[in-house]
Coordinates of C-alpha atoms and ligand atoms in Angstrom, one line a residue:
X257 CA -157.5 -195.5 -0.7
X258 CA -156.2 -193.9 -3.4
X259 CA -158.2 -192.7 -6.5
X260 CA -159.0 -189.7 -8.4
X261 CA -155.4 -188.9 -9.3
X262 CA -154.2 -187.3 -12.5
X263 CA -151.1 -185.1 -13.0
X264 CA -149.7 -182.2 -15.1
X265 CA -151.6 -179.1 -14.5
X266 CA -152.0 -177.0 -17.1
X267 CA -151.1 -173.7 -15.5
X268 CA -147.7 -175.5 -14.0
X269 CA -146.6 -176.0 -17.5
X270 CA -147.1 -172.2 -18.5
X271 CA -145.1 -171.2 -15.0
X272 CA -142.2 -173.6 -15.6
X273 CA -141.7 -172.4 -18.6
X274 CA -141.6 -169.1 -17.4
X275 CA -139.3 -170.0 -14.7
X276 CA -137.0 -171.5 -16.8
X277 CA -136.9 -168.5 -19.2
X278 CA -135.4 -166.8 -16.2
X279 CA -137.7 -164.0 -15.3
X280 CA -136.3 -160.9 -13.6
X281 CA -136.4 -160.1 -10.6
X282 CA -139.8 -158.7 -9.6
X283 CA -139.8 -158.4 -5.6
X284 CA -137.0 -158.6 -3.5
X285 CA -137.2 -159.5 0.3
X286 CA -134.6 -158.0 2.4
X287 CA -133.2 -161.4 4.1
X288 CA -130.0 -161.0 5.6
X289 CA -126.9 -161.8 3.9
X290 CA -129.2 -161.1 0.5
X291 CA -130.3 -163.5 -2.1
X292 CA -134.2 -162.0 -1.7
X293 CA -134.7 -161.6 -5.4
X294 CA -137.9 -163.4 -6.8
X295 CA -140.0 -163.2 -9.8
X296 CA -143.9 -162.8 -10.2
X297 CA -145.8 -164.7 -12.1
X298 CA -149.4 -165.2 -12.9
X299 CA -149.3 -168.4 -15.0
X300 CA -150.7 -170.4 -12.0
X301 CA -154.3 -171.7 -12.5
X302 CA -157.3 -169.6 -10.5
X303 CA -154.5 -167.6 -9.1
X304 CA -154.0 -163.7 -9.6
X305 CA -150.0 -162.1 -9.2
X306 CA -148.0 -164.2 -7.0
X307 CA -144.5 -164.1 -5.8
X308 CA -143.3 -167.5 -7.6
X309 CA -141.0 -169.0 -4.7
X310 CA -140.6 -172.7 -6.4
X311 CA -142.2 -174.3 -9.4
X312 CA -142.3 -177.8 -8.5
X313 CA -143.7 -178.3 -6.5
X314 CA -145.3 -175.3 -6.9
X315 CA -144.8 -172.8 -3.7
X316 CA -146.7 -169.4 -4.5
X317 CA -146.1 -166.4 -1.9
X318 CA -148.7 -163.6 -1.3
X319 CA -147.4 -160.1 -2.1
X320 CA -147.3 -158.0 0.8
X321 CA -149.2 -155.6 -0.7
X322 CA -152.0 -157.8 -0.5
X323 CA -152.1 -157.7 3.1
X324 CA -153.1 -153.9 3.3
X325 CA -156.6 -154.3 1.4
X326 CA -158.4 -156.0 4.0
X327 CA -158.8 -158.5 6.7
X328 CA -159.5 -161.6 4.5
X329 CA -156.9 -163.0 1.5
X330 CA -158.4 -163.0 -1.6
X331 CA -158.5 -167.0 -3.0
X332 CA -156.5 -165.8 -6.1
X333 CA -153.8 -164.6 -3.7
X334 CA -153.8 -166.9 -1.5
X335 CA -150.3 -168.3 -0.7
X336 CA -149.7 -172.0 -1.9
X337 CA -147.5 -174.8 -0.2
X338 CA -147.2 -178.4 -1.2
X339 CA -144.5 -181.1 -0.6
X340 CA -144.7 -183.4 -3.7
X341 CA -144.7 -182.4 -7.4
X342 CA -147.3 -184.7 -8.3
X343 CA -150.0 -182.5 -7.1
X344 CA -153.7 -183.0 -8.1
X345 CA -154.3 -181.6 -11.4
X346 CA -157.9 -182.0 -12.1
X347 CA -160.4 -183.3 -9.7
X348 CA -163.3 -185.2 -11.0
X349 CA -166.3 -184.0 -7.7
X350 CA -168.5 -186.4 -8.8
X351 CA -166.5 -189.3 -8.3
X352 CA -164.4 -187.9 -5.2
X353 CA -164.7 -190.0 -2.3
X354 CA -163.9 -189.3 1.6
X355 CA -162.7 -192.4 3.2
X356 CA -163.1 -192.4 6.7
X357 CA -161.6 -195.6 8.5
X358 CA -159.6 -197.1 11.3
X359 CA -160.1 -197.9 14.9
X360 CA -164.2 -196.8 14.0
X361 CA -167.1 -199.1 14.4
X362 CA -168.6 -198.2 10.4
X363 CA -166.3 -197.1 7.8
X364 CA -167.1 -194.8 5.4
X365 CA -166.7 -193.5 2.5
X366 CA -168.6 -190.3 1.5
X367 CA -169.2 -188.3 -1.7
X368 CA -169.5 -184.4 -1.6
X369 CA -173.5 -184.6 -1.6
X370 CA -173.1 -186.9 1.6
X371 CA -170.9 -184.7 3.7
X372 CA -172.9 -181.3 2.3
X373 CA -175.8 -182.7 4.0
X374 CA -174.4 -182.4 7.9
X375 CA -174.2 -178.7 9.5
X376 CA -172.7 -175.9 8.0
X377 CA -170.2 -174.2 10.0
X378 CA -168.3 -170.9 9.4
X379 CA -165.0 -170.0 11.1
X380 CA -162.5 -167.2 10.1
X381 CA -159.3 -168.3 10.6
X382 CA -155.4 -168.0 9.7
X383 CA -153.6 -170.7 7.8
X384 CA -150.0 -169.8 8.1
X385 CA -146.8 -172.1 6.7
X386 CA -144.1 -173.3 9.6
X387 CA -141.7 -172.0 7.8
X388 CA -143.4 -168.7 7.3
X389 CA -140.4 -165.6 6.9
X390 CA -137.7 -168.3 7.4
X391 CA -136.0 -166.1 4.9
X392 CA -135.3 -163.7 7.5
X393 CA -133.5 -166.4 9.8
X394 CA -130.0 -165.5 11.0
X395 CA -128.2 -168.1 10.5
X396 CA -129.7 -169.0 7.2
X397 CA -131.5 -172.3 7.7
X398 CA -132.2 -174.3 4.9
X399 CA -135.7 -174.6 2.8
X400 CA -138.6 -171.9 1.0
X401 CA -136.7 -169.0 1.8
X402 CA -140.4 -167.1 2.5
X403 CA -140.5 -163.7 3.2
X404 CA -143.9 -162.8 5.6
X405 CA -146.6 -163.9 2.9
X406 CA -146.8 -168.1 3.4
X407 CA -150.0 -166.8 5.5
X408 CA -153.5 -165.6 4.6
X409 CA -156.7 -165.2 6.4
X410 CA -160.1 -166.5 5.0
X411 CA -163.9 -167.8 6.0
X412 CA -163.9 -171.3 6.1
X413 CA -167.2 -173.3 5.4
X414 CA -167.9 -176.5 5.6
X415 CA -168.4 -179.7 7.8
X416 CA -167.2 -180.2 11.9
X417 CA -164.6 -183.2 11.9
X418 CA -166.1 -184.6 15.1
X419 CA -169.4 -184.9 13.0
X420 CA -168.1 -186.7 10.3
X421 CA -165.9 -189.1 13.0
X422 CA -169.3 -189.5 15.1
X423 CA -171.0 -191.1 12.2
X424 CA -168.2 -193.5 11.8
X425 CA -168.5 -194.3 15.6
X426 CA -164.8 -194.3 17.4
X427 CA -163.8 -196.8 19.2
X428 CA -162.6 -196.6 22.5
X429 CA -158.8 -196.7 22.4
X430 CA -158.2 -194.4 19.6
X431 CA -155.2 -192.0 20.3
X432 CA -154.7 -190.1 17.4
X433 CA -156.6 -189.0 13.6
X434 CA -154.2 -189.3 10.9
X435 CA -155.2 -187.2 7.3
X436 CA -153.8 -187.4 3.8
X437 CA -154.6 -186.2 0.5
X438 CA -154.4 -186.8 -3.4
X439 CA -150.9 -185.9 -4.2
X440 CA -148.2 -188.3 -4.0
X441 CA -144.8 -188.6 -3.5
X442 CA -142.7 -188.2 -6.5
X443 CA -140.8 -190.8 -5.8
X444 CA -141.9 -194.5 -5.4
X445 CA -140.6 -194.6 -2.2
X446 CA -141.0 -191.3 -0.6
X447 CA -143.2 -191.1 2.5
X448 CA -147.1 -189.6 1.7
X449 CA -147.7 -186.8 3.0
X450 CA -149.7 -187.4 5.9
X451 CA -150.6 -185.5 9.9
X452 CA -152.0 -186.3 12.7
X453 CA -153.8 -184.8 15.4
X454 CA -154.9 -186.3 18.9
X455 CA -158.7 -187.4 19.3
X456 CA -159.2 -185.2 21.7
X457 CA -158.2 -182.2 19.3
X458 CA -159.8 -183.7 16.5
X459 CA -163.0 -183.4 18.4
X460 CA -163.1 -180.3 19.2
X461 CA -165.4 -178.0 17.5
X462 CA -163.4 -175.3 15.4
X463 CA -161.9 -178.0 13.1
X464 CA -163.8 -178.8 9.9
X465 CA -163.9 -180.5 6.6
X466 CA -163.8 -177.5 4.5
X467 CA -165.8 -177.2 1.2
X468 CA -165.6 -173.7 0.3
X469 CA -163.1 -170.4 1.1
X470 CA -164.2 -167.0 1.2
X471 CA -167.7 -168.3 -0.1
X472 CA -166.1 -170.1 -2.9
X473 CA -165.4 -173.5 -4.0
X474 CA -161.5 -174.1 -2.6
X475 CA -159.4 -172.9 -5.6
X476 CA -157.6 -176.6 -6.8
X477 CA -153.9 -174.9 -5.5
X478 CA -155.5 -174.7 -2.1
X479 CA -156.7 -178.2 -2.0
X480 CA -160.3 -178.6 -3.9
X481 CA -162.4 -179.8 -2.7
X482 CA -161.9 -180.6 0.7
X483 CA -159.3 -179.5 3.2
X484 CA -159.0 -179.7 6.6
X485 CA -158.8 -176.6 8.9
X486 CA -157.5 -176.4 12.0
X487 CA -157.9 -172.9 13.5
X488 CA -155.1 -172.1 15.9
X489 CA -152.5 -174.4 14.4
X490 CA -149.8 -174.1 11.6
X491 CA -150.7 -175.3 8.5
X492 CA -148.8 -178.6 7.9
X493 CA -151.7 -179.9 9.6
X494 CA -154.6 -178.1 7.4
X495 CA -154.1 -181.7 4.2
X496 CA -155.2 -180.6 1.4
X497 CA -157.6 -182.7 -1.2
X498 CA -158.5 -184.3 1.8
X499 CA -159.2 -188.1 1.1
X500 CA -158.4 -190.2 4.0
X501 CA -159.0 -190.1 7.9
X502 CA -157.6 -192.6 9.4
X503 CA -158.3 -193.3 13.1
X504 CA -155.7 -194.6 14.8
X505 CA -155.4 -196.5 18.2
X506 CA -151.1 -196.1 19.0
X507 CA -149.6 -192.8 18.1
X508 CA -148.8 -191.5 14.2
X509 CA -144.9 -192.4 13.6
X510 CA -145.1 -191.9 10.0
X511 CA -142.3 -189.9 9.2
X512 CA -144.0 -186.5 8.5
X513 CA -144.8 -186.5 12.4
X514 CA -141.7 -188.4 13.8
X515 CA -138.9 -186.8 11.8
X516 CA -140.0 -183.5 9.9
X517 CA -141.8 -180.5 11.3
X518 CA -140.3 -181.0 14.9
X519 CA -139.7 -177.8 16.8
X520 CA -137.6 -177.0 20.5
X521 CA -140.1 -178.1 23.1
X522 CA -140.0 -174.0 24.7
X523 CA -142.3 -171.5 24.0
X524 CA -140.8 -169.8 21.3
X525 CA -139.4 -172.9 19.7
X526 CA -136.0 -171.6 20.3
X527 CA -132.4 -172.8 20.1
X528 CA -128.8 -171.7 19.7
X529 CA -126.8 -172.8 16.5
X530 CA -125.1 -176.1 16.9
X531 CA -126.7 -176.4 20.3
X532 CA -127.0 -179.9 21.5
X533 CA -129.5 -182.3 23.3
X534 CA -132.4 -179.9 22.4
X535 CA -135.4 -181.8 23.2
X536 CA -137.8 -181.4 20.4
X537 CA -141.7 -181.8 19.4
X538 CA -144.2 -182.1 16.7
X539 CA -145.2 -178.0 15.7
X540 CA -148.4 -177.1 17.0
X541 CA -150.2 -174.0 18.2
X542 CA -149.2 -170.3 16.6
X543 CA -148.3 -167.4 18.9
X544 CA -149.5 -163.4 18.3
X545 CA -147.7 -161.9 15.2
X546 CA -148.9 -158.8 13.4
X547 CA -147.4 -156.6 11.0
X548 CA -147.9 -153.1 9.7
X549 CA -148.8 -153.0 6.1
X550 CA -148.9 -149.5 4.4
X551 CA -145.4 -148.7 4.9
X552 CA -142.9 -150.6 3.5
X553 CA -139.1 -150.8 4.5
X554 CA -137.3 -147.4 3.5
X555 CA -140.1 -145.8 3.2
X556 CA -140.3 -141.8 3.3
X557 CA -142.5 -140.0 5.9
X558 CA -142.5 -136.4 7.3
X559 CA -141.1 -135.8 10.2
X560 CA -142.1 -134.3 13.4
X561 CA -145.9 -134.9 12.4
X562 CA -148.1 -137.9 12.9
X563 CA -148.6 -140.4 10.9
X564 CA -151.3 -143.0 9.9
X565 CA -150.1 -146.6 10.4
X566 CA -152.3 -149.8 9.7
X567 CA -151.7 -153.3 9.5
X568 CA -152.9 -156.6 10.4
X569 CA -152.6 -158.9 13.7
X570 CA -153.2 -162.6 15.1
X571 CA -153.4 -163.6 18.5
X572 CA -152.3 -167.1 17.2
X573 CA -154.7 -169.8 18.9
X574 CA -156.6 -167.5 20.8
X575 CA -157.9 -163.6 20.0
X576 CA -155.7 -160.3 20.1
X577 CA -156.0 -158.6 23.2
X578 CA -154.1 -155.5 22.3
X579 CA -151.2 -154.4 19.5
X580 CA -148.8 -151.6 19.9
X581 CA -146.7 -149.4 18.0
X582 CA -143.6 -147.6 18.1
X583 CA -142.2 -144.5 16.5
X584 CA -139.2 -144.4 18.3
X585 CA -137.6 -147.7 17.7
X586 CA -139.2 -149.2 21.2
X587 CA -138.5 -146.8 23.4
X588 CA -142.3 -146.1 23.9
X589 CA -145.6 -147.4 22.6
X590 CA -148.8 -146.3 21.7
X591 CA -151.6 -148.6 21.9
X592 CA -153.5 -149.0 18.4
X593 CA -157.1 -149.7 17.1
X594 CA -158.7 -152.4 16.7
X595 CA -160.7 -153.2 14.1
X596 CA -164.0 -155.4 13.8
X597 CA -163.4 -159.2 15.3
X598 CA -164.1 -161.4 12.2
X599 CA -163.8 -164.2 15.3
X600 CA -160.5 -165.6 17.3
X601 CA -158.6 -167.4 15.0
X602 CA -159.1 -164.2 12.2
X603 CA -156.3 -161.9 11.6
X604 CA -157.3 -158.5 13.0
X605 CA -156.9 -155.0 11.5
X606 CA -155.8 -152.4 13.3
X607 CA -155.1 -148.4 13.0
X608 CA -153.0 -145.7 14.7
X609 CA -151.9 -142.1 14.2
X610 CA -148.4 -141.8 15.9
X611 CA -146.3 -138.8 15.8
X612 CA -142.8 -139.0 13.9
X613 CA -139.5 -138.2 15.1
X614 CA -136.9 -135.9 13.9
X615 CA -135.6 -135.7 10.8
X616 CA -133.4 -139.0 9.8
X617 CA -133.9 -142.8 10.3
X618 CA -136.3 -143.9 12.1
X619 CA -137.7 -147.5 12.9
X620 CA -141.5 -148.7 12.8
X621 CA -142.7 -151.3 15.3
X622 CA -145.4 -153.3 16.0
X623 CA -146.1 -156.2 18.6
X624 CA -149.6 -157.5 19.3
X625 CA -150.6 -159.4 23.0
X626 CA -153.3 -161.9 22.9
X627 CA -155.6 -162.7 25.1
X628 CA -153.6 -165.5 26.8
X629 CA -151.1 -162.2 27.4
X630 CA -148.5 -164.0 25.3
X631 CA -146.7 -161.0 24.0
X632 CA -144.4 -161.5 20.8
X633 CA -140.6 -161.3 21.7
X634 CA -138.2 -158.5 21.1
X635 CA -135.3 -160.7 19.2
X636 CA -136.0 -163.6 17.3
X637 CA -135.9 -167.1 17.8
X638 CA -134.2 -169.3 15.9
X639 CA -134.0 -173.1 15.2
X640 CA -132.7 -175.0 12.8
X641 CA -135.1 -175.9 10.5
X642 CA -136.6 -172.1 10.4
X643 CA -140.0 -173.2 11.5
X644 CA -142.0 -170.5 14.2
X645 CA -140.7 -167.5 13.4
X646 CA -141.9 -164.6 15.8
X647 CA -140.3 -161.0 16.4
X648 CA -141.5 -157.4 17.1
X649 CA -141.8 -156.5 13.4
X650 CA -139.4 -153.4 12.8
X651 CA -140.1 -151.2 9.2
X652 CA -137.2 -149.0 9.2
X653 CA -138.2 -145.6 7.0
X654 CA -136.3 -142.3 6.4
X655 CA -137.8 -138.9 8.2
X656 CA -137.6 -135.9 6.3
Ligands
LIG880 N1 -152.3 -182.8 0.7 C1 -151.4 -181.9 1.1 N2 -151.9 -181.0 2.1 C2 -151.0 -180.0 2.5 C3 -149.7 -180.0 2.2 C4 -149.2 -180.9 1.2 O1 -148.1 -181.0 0.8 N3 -150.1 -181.8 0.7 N4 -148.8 -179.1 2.7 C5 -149.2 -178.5 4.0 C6 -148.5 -177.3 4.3 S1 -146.9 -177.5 5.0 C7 -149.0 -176.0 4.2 S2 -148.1 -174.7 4.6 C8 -150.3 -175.8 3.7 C9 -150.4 -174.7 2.6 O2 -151.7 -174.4 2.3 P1 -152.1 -173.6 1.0 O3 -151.3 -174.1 -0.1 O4 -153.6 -173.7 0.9 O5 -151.8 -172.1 1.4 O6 -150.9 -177.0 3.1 C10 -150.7 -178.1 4.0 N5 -151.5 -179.2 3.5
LIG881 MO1 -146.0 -175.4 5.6

């Protein structure tokens, strides 16, 4: 089913010009070993100052900054991740159709208006990137050298999957729902991006259809005008332009789920460089992060005083139980505030006043538990294709 496709956004043109023109340096992520410099740019259609990563396809990163002004990512902010540069460019809603096929007893094919008309469900939830601060791998690993901003938080709205898949009727003997989009590969033959998830997953209540983003229409860079949402899980799975379910009765081995976005089967997706026979999966459920964000690295504080920290948590696919800070480097911890719970899958604010050390350098951390009483590590994990990254987040500042 393929239909509504045009290319060539207008906005792309204005950034790769930019791009080419060799903008300066505007931000610059401290990854090991360097190379963090990356421009800004606001030449990207419904999109406000953005940390220009890749320009085609485009790959946008929120600004850190961002993070410290509130719980949910504002849509012109919003990070943006696709894999093919012939990405939707205009979308014509009156003509868009959702196919809905497969092992089902009555395929469909819905317009907007049709799938408006079932419930209306809300859910708050996190849509980070795999590869999310692979920038700060060590060893470098190859692909989007992000720093922490391929992440944002918003209020979904819009229709549950398993409604959409009970109107089709599934037949017994479906194993898996496979989803793709509008864009295309940009070459003849290179795979379509496509992900599956198991029935039984795709049944279950907190995924949805989505139709609008923090009370607006899905700006197009996000996916207008459908996207799937799949609270708890990275975003690979979350297709954007959402224009085909397919349900499927023997497993997905198209090669965006057989042979890209694998990850160790542990619980920190962890390896050793080089290691061997590492038995691998498909990437699924997020652990607890959280960061602090009103202090940036080298920052200068007072010592011997306290200190207002404040910054943002997830608990992953479940809710934050509890998030920490230290002053001292991790010697000791301090339990923090938390803020109002916008729902499980939300990020969560939180606020401490810690007291400072002596005068010097000093080191910042924060680690959040959730409510499973998954904790995040102290050191890193590391795999090879830089997916799942998860460590006690350290700020180091100067005391004075
Ligand atoms: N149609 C489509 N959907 C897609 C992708 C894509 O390339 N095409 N990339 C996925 C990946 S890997 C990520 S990280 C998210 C990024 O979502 P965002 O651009 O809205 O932040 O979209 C997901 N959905
Ligand atoms: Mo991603």
């Amino acid at each position: 089913m393929r239909h509504n496709r045009r290319t060539v956004l207008t906005g792309t043109g204005a950034a790769l010009a930019l791009a080419a023109s060799g903008a300066s340096a505007d931000v610059t992520y401290d990854f090991p070993g360097g190379r963090g410099a990356r421009p800004t740019t606001r030449a990207y259609p419904q999109k406000g100052l953005m940390v220009l990563q890749r320009d085609r396809p485009p790959l946008l990163e929120t600004p850190m900054e961002v993070f410290d002004k509130g719980v949910f990512t504002p849509n012109d902010q919003f990070y943006v991740r696709w894999h093919w540069s012939e990405v939707p460019a205009q979308i014509d809603a009156a003509a868009y159709r959702l196919a809905v096929r497969g092992h089902v007893d009555k395929p469909l094919s819905l317009s907007l208006p049709d799938l408006m008309a079932l419930p209306r469900v809300e859910i708050a939830a996190v849509n980070q990137c795999s590869g999310n601060s692979r920038g700060f791998f060590e060893p470098r690993v190859p692909g989007a050298q992000w720093g922490n901003g391929a992440m944002g938080n918003a209020r979904w709205a819009g229709v549950r999957l398993a409604d959409v898949l009970a109107r089709a009727g599934v037949k017994p003997g479906a194993v898996q729902v496979r989803f793709s989009g509008l864009d295309e590969p940009a070459v003849s033959d290179g795979p379509d991006f496509k992900k599956s998830l198991g029935i039984d997953h795709a049944r279950q209540p907190e995924i949805i259809i989505a139709y609008a983003m923090n009370g607006q229409a899905l700006p197009l860079l996000n996916g207008y005008p459908l996207r799937l949402v799949v609270p708890g899980w990275y975003s690979t799975y979350w297709i954007k332009t959402l224009s085909d379910i397919e349900v499927l009765d023997a497993p997905d081995d198209n090669f965006w789920m057989k042979s890209a976005y694998l990850i160790p089967d542990n619980p920190h997706a962890d390896m050793k460089p080089g290691q061997a026979g590492v038995v691998t999966v498909p990437i699924n459920r997020m652990p607890p992060r959280s960061f602090i964000t009103n202090v940036v690295a080298g920052a200068s504080l007072k010592a011997g005083v306290s200190a207002s920290l404040r910054g943002l948590a997830m608990g992953g696919d479940c809710g934050v139980a509890k998030v920490e800070i230290s002053a001292d480097d991790g010697k000791s911890w301090q339990d923090a505030a938390l803020d109002r719970d916008e729902g499980v899958y939300s990020f969560r604010r939180w606020a401490a006043r810690i007291i400072m050390g002596p005068v010097g350098s000093a080191a910042l951390l924060v680690r959040a538990t959730n409510t499973k009483g998954e904790v995040q590590p102290a050191t890193s994990n590391w795999n090879g294709s830089g997916y799942m990254r998860n460590v006690v987040e350290r700020t180091p500042v100067i005391l004075t």
